[in-house]
Tab-separated table of C-alpha atoms and ligand atoms in Angstrom:
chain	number	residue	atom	x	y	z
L	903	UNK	CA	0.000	0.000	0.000
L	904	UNK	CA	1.119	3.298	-0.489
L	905	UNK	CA	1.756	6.135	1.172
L	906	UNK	CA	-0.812	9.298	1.007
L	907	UNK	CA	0.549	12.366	-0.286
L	908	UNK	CA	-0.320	14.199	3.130
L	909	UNK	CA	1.541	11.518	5.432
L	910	UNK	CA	4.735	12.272	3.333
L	911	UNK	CA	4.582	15.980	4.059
L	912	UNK	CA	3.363	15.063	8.028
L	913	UNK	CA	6.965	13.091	7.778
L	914	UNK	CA	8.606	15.407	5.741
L	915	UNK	CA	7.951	18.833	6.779
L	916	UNK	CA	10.180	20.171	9.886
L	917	UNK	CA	9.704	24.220	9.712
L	918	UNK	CA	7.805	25.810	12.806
L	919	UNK	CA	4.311	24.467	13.235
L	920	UNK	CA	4.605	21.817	11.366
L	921	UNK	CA	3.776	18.125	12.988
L	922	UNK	CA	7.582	16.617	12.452
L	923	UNK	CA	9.152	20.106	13.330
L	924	UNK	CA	7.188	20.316	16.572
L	925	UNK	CA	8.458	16.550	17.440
L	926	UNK	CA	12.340	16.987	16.140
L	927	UNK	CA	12.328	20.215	18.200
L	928	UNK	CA	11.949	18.376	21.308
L	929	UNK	CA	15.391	16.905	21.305
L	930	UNK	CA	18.830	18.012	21.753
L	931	UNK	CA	20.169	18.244	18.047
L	932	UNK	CA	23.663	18.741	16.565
L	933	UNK	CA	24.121	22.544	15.496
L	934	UNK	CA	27.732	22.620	15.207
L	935	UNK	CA	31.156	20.930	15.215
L	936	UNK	CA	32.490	22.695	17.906
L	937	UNK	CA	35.660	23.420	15.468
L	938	UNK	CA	33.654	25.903	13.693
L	939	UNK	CA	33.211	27.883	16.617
L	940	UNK	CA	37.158	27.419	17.860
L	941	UNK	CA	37.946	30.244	20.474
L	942	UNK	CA	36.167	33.281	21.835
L	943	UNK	CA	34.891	36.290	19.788
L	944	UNK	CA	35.627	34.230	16.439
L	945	UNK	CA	34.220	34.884	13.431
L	946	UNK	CA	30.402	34.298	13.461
L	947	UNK	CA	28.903	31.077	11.850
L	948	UNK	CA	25.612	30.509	9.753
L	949	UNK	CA	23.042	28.393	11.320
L	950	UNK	CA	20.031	26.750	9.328
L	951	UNK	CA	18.374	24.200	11.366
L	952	UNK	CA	14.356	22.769	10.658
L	953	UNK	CA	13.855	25.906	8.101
L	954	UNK	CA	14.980	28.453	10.568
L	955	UNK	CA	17.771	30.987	9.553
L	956	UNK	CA	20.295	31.486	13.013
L	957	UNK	CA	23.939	32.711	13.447
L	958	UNK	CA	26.294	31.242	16.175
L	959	UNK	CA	29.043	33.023	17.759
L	960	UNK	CA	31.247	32.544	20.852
L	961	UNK	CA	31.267	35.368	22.948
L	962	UNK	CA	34.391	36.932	24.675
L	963	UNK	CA	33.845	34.756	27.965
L	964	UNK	CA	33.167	31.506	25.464
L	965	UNK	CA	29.955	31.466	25.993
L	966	UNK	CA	27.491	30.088	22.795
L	967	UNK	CA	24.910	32.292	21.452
L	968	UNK	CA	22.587	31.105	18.793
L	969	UNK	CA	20.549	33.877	17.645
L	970	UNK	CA	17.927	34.808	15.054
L	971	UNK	CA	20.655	35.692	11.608
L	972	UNK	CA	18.909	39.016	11.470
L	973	UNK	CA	19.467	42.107	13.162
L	974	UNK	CA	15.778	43.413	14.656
L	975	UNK	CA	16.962	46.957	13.101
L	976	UNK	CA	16.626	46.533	9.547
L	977	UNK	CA	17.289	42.669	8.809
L	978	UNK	CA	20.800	43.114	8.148
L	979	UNK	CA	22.678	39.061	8.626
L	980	UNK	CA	24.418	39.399	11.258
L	981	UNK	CA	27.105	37.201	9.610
L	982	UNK	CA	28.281	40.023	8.914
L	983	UNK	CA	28.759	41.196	12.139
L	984	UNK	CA	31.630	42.338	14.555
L	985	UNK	CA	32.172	39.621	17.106
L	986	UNK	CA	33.716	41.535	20.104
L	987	UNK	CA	33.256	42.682	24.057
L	988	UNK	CA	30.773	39.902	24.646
L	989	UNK	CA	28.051	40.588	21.676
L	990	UNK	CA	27.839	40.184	18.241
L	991	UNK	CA	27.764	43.917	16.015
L	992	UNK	CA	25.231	44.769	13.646
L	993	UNK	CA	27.773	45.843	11.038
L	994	UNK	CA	24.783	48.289	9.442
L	995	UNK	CA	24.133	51.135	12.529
L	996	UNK	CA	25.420	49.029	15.024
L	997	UNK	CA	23.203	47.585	17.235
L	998	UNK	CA	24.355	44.881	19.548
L	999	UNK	CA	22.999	41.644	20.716
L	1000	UNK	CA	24.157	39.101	23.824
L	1001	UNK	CA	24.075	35.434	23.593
L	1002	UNK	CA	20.417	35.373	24.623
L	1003	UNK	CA	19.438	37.920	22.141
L	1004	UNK	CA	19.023	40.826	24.177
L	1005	UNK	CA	19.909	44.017	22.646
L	1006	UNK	CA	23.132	45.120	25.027
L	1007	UNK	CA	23.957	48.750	23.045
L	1008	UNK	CA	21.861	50.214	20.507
L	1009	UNK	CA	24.736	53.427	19.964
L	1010	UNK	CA	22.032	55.105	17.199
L	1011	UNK	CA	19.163	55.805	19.660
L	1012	UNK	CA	19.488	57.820	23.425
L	1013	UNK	CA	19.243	54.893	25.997
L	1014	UNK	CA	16.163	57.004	27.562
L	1015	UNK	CA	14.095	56.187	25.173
L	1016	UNK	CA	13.805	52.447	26.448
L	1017	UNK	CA	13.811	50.925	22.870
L	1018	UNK	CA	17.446	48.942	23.716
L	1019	UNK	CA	16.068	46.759	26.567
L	1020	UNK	CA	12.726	45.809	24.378
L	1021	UNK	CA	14.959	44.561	21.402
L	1022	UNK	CA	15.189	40.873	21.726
L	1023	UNK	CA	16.237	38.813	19.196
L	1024	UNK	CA	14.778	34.813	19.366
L	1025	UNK	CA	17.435	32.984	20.997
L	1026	UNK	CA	18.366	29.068	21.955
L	1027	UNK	CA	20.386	27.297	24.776
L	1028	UNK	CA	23.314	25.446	23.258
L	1029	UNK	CA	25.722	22.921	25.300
L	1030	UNK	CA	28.396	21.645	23.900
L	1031	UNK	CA	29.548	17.119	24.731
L	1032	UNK	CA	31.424	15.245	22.154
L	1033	UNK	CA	33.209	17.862	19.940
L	1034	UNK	CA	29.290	19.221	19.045
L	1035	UNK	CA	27.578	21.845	19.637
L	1036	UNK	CA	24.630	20.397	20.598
L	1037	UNK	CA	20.907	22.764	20.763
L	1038	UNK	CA	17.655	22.680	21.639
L	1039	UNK	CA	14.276	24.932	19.498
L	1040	UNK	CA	11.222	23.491	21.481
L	1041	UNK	CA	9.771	24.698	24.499
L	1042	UNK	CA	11.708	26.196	27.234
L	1043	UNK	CA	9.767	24.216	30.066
L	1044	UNK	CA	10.070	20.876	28.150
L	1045	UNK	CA	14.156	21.673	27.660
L	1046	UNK	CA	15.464	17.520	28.597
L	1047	UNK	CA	18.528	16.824	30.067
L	1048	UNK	CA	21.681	16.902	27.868
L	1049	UNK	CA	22.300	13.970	25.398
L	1050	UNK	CA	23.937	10.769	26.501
L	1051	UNK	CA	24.368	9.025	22.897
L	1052	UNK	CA	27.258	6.446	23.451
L	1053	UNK	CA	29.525	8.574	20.651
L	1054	UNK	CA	28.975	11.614	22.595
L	1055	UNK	CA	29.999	10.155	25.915
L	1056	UNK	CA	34.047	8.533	24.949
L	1057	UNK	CA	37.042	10.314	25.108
L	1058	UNK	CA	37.721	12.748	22.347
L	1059	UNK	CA	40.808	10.047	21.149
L	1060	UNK	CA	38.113	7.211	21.048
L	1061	UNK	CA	35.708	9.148	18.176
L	1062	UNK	CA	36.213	11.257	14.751
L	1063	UNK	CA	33.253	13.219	13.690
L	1064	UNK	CA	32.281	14.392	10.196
L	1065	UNK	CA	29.343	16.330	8.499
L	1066	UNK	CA	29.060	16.563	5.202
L	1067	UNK	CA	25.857	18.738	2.689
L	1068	UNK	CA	23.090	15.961	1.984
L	1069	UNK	CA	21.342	17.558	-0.606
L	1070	UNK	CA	17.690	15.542	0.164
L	1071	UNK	CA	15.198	15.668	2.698
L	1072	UNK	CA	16.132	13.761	6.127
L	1073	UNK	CA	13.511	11.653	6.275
L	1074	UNK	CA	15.121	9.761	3.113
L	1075	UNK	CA	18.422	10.381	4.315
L	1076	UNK	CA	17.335	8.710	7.849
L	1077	UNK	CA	15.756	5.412	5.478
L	1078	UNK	CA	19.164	4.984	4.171
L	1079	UNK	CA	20.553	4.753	7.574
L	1080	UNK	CA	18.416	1.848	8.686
L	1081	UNK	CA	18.199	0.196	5.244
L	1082	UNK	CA	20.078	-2.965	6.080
L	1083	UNK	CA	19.449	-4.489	2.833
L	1084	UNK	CA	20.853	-2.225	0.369
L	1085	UNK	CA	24.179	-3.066	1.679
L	1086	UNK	CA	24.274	-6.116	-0.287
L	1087	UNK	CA	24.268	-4.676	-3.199
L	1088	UNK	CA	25.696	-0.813	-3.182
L	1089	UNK	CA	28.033	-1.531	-0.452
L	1090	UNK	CA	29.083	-4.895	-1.738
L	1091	UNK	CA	33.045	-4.085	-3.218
L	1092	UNK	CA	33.688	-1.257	-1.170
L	1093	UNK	CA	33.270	-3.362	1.918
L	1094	UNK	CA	35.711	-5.672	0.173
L	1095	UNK	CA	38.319	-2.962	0.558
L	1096	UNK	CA	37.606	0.177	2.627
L	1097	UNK	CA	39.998	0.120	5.255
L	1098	UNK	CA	37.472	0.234	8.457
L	1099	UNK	CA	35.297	-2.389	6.872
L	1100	UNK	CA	37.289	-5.209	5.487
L	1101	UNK	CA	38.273	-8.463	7.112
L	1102	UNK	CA	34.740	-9.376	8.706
L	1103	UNK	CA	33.085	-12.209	8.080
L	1104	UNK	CA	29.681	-10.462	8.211
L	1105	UNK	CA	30.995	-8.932	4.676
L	1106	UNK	CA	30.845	-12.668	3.077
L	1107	UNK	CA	26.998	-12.873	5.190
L	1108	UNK	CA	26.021	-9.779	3.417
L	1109	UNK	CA	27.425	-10.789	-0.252
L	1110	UNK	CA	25.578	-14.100	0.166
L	1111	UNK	CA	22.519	-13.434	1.378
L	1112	UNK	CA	20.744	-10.858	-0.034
L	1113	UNK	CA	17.581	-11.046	1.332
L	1114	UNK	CA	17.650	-10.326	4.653
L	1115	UNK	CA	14.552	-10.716	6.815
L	1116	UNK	CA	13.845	-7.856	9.408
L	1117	UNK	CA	12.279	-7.594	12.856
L	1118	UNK	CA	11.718	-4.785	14.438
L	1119	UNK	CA	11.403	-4.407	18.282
L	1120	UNK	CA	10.664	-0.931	20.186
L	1121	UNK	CA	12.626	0.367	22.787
L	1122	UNK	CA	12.412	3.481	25.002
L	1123	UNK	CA	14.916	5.369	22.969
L	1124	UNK	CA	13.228	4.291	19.408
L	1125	UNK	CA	13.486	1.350	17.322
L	1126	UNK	CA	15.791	-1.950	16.981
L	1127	UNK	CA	15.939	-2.654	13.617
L	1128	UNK	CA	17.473	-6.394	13.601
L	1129	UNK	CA	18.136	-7.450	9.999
L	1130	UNK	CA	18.668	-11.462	9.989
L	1131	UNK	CA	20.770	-13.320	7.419
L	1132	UNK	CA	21.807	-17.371	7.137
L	1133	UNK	CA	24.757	-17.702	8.497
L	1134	UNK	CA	24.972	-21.794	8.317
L	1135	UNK	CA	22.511	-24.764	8.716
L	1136	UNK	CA	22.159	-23.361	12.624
L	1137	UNK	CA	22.598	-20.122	13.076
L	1138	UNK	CA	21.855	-16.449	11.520
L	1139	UNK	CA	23.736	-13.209	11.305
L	1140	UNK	CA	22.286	-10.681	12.766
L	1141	UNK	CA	22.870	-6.818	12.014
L	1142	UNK	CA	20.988	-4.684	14.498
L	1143	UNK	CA	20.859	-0.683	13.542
L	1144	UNK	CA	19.394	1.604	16.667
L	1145	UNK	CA	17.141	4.174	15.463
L	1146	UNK	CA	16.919	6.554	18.086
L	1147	UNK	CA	14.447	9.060	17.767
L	1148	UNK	CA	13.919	11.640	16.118
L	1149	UNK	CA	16.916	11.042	13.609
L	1150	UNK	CA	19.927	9.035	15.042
L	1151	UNK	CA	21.212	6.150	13.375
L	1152	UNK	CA	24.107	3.278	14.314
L	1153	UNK	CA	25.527	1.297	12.339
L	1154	UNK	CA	26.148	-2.174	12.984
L	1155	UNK	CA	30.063	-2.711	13.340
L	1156	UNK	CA	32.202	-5.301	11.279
L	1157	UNK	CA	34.743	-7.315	13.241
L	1158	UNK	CA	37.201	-5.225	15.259
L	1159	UNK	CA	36.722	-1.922	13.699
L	1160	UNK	CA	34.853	1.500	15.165
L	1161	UNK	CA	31.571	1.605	15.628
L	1162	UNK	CA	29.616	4.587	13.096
L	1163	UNK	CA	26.435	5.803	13.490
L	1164	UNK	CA	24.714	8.749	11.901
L	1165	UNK	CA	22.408	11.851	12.813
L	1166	UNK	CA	20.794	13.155	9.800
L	1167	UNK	CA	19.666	16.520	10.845
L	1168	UNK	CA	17.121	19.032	8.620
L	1169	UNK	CA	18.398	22.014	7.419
L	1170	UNK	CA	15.291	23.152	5.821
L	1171	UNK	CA	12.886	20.455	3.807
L	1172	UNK	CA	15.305	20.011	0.722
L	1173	UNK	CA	18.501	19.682	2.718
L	1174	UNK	CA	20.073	17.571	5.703
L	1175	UNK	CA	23.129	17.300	7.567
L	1176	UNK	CA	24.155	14.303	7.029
L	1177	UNK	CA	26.427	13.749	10.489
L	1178	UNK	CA	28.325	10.612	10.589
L	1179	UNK	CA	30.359	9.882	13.628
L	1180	UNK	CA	33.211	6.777	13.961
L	1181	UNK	CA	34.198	5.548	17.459
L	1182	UNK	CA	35.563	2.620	19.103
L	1183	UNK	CA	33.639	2.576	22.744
L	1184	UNK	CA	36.423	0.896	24.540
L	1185	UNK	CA	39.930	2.076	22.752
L	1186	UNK	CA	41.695	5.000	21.402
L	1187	UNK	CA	40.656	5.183	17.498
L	1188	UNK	CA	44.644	4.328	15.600
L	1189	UNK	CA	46.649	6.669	13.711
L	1190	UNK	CA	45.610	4.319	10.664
L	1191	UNK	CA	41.883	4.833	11.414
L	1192	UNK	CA	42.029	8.760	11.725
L	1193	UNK	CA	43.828	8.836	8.341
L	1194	UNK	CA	41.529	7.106	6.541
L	1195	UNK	CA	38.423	8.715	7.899
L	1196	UNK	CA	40.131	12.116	7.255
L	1197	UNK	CA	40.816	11.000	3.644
L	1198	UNK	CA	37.590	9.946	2.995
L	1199	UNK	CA	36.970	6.311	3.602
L	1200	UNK	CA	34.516	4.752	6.067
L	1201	UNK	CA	31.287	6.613	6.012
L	1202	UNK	CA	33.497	9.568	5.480
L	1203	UNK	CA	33.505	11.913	2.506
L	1204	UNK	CA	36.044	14.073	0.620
L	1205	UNK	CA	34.889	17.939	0.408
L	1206	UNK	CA	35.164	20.869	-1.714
L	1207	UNK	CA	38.230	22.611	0.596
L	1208	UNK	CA	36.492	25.181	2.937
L	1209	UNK	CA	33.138	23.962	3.292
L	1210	UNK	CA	31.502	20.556	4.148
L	1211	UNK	CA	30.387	19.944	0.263
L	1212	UNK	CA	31.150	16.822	-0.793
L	1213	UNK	CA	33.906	16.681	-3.528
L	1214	UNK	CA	31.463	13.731	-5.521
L	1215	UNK	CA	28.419	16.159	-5.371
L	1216	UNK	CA	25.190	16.306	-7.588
L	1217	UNK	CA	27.170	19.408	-9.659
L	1218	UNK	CA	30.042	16.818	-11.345
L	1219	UNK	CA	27.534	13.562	-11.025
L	1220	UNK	CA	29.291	12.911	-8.432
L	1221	UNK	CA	32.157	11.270	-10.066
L	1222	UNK	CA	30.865	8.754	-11.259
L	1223	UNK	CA	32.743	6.163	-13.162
L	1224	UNK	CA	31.494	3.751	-15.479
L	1225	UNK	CA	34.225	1.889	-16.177
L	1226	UNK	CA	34.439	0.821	-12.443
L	1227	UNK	CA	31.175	0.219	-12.234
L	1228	UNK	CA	31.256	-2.067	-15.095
L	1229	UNK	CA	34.289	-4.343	-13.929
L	1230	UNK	CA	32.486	-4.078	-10.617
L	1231	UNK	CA	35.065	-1.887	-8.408
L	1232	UNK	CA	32.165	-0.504	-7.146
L	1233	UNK	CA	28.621	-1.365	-7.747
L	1234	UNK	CA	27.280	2.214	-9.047
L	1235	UNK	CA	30.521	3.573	-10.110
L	1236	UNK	CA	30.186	5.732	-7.034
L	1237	UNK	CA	33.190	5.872	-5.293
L	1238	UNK	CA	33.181	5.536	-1.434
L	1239	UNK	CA	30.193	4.437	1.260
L	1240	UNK	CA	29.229	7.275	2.168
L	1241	UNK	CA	28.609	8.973	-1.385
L	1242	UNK	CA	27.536	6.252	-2.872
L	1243	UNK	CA	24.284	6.230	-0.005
L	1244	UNK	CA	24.113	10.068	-0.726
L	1245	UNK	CA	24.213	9.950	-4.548
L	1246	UNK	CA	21.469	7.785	-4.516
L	1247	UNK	CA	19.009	9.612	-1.950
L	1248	UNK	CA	19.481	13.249	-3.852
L	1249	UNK	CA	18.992	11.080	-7.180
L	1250	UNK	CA	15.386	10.252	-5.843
L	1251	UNK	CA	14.634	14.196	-5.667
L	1252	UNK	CA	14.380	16.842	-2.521
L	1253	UNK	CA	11.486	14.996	-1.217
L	1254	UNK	CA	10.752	11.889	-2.621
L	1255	UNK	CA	7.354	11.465	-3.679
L	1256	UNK	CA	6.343	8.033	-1.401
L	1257	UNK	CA	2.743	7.875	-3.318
L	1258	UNK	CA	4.647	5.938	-5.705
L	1259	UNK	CA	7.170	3.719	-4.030
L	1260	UNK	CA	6.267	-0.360	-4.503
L	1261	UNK	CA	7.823	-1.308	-0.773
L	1262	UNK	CA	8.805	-5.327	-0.154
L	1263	UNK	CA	9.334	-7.361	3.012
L	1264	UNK	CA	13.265	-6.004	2.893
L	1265	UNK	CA	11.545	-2.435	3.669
L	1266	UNK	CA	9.954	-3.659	6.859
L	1267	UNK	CA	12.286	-1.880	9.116
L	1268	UNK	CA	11.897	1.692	7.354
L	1269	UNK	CA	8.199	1.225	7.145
L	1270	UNK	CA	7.930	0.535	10.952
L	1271	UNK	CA	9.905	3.813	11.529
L	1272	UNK	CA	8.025	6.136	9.490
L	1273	UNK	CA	5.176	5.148	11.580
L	1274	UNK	CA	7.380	5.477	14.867
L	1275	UNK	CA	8.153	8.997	13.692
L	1276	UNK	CA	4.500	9.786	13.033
L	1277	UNK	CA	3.153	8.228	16.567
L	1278	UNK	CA	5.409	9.780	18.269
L	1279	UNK	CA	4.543	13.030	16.468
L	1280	UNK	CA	1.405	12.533	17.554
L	1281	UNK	CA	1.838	11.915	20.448
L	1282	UNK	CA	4.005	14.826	21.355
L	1283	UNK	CA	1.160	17.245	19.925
L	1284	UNK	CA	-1.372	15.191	22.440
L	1285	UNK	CA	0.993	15.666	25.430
L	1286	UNK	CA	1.672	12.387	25.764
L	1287	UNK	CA	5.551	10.927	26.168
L	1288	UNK	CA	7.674	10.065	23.091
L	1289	UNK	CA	10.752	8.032	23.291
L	1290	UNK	CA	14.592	9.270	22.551
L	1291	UNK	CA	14.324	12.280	24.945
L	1292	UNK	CA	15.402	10.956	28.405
L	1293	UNK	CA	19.325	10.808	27.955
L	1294	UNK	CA	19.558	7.270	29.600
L	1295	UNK	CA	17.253	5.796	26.750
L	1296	UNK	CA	19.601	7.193	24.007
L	1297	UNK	CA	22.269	4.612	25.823
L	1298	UNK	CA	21.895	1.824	23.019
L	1299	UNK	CA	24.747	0.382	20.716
L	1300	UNK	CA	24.977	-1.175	17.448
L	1301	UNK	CA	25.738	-5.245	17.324
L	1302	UNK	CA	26.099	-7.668	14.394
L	1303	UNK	CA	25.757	-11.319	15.842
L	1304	UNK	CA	26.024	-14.730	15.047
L	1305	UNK	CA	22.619	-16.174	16.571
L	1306	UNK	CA	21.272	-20.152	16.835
L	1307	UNK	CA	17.862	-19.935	14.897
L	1308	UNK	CA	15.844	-20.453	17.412
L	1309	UNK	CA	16.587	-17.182	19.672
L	1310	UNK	CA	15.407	-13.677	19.139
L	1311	UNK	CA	17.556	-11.080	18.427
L	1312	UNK	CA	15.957	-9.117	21.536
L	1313	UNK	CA	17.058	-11.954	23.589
L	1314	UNK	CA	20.288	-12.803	22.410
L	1315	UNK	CA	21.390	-9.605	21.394
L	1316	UNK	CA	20.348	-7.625	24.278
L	1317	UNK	CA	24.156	-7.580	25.942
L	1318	UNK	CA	25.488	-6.291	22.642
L	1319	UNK	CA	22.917	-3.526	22.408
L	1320	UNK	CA	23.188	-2.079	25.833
L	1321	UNK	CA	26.907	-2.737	26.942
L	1322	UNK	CA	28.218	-0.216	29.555
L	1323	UNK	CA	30.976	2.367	28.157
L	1324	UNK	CA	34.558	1.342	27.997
L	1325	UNK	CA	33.424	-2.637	26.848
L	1326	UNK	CA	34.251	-3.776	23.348
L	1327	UNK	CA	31.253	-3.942	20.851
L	1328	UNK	CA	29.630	-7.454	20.071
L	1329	UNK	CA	30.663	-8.063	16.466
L	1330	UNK	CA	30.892	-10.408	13.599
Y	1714	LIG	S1	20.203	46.804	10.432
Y	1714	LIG	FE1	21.371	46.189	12.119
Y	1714	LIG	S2	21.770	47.991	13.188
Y	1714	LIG	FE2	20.581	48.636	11.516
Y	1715	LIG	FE1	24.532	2.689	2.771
């Protein structure tokens, strides 16, 4: 059955008001790396998050403002502005704002007039835990605890942290994340030789069988997606992705390698940021590891020097090679795991039009999310609790097992999926 066309914009849409945006902006979500906002009064950064335009800046003290982009003068960006003596400038007349928005010196009008201390720009908390800058757009009086997401929580040396332009909505972004079954196929030769994926033996599970059978199980944080594949006469492998609500992904880990995961955060409706996190919750990530994530490999990406556009973009078809994809270097002449996922989702258009998709029993697990997303939508409009936002429910990990037939994933999978910090993952 298909999807009606107003259930893809309930999923789709995340600008103020809308039924997703109210629901995303209940949660702590990733702003910035907190590289781009290295020391105090540094340059100024631009902020688009769920359709709403914001500049960051870190005051003289270090302190995090996130502010409306606009000054409340005359709607100059305040990108341009002067970061300095604990506001940022209004470059135009020079009207000056705190990190809370408050209007602190307004130099073109005589303070007796009052009209400094009612300028207030909109304005949201920001925290910073695991090399993000980390804020929150719902309701003051619902603000939850900081986040507690496993790749948040290890030492700086244990984790390496991308973000790269997805050039798609989130919600299809998200799908790709807990789309077990595409692996078998796009993934197939570059799992054969990226660095941080090669030598497991769940790489000959996923070449072999590929038609995985899913079950899905809730949890207080979200969803475990377990995606079951014959192993031998007695047992089945197991790969069991975490969605966490409303858009954090982990990836199932291959032998002894980092664990990645993925937080696929809207922009506007026609844009994500596609964060994708590596981390080893027990060990120091190697000198080998770093390199290769910096140069690319992994679920990292290349980019266009400066900015956090992908080098294989949409612009240059992303590189794509057909004479690799014919002697089957790669499967779609994409190069790289993370671009080759992204090429495909902005291939099936800003928002893909779901009144037309022809789902199959390998789409169970995305299909069972969507309507996660929606109840809990829902149910955060009624008042009622939704899951993901206590920071202890957010404690979940990735696992890829080898299981006898006859046991559940929830049963026999439960240690790998919520192992304290500082143990090794459960992997295949
Ligand atoms: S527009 Fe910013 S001070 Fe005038
Ligand atoms: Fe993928």
């Amino acid at each position: 059955m298909s999807m009606p066309k107003e259930r893809n914009e309930e999923l789709t849409r995340t600008g103020p008001d809308t039924l997703m945006g109210d629901l995303v902006r209940r949660y702590w979500i990733p702003a910035l790396l907190a590289t781009e906002l290295p020391e105090p009064d540094c340059p100024p950064v631009r902020v688009k998050l769920l359709s709403e335009p914001l500049v960051a800046f870190r005051d003289t003290e270090g302190r995090i403002g996130l502010i409306d982009e606009f000054c409340a003068h005359r709607g100059v960006s305040l990108w341009f502005g002067r970061n300095e003596e604990s506001g940022l400038r209004c470059p135009y007349h020079g009207w000056k704002y705190d990190v809370t928005g408050q209007c602190v010196d307004l130099p073109s009008e005589p303070e007796a007039l009052g009209t400094r201390s009612r300028i207030k720009l909109k304005s949201y908390p920001c925290l910073e835990r695991g090399g993000v800058i980390w804020t929150y757009l719902g309701p003051p009086a619902l603000q939850p605890e900081p986040p507690e997401h496993e790749w948040a929580m290890v030492a700086p040396e244990s984790r390496f942290l991308s973000k790269r332009l997805q050039e798609c909505n989130f919600l299809q972004a998200l799908e790709g994340g807990i789309d077990s079954s595409h692996v078998s196929f796009l993934h197939g030769p570059a799992l054969k030789r990226d660095p941080l994926f090669v030598g497991s033996k769940g790489n000959l599970y996923n070449e072999r069988d590929r038609m995985p059978q899913f079950e899905v199980v809730p949890f207080d944080g979200g969803l475990l997606i377990g995606a079951r594949r014959i192993a031998d006469d007695e047992k089945y492998y197991w790969r069991i992705t975490p969605w966490v609500a409303p858009f954090f992904t982990l990836i199932p880990p291959r032998s002894g390698h980092p664990v990645n995961g993925h937080a696929w955060v809207p922009i506007d409706d026609e844009n994500c940021w596609a964060w994708s996190v590596s981390y080893h919750p027990r060990r120091a990530l190697t000198r080998d590891e770093v390199t290769a994530m910096e140069s690319g490999q992994g679920i990292h990406v290349k980019y266009i020097p400066g900015t956090f556009v992908p080098l294989a973009n949409k612009r240059n078809d992303y590189l794509m090679d057909r004479a690799a994809q014919k002697a089957g270097l790669s499967f779609s002449g994409v190069e790289g795991i993370g671009m080759q996922d992204a090429s495909l989702q902005e291939s099936m258009g800003p928002i893909v039009d779901r009144t037309r998709e022809n789902l199959v029993t390998t789409d169970v697990g995305i299909v069972t999310t969507r309507r996660a997303l929606l109840e809990a939508a829902r149910a955060n409009r009624a008042g009622k609790p939704i899951p993901g936002v206590e920071p202890a429910t957010q404690r979940v990990r990735s696992c890829a097992i080898e299981l006898p037939k006859d046991v559940p994933f929830k049963d026999g999978a439960k240690d790998g999926l919520f192992r304290p910090l500082g143990t090794d993952p459960v992997s295949v």
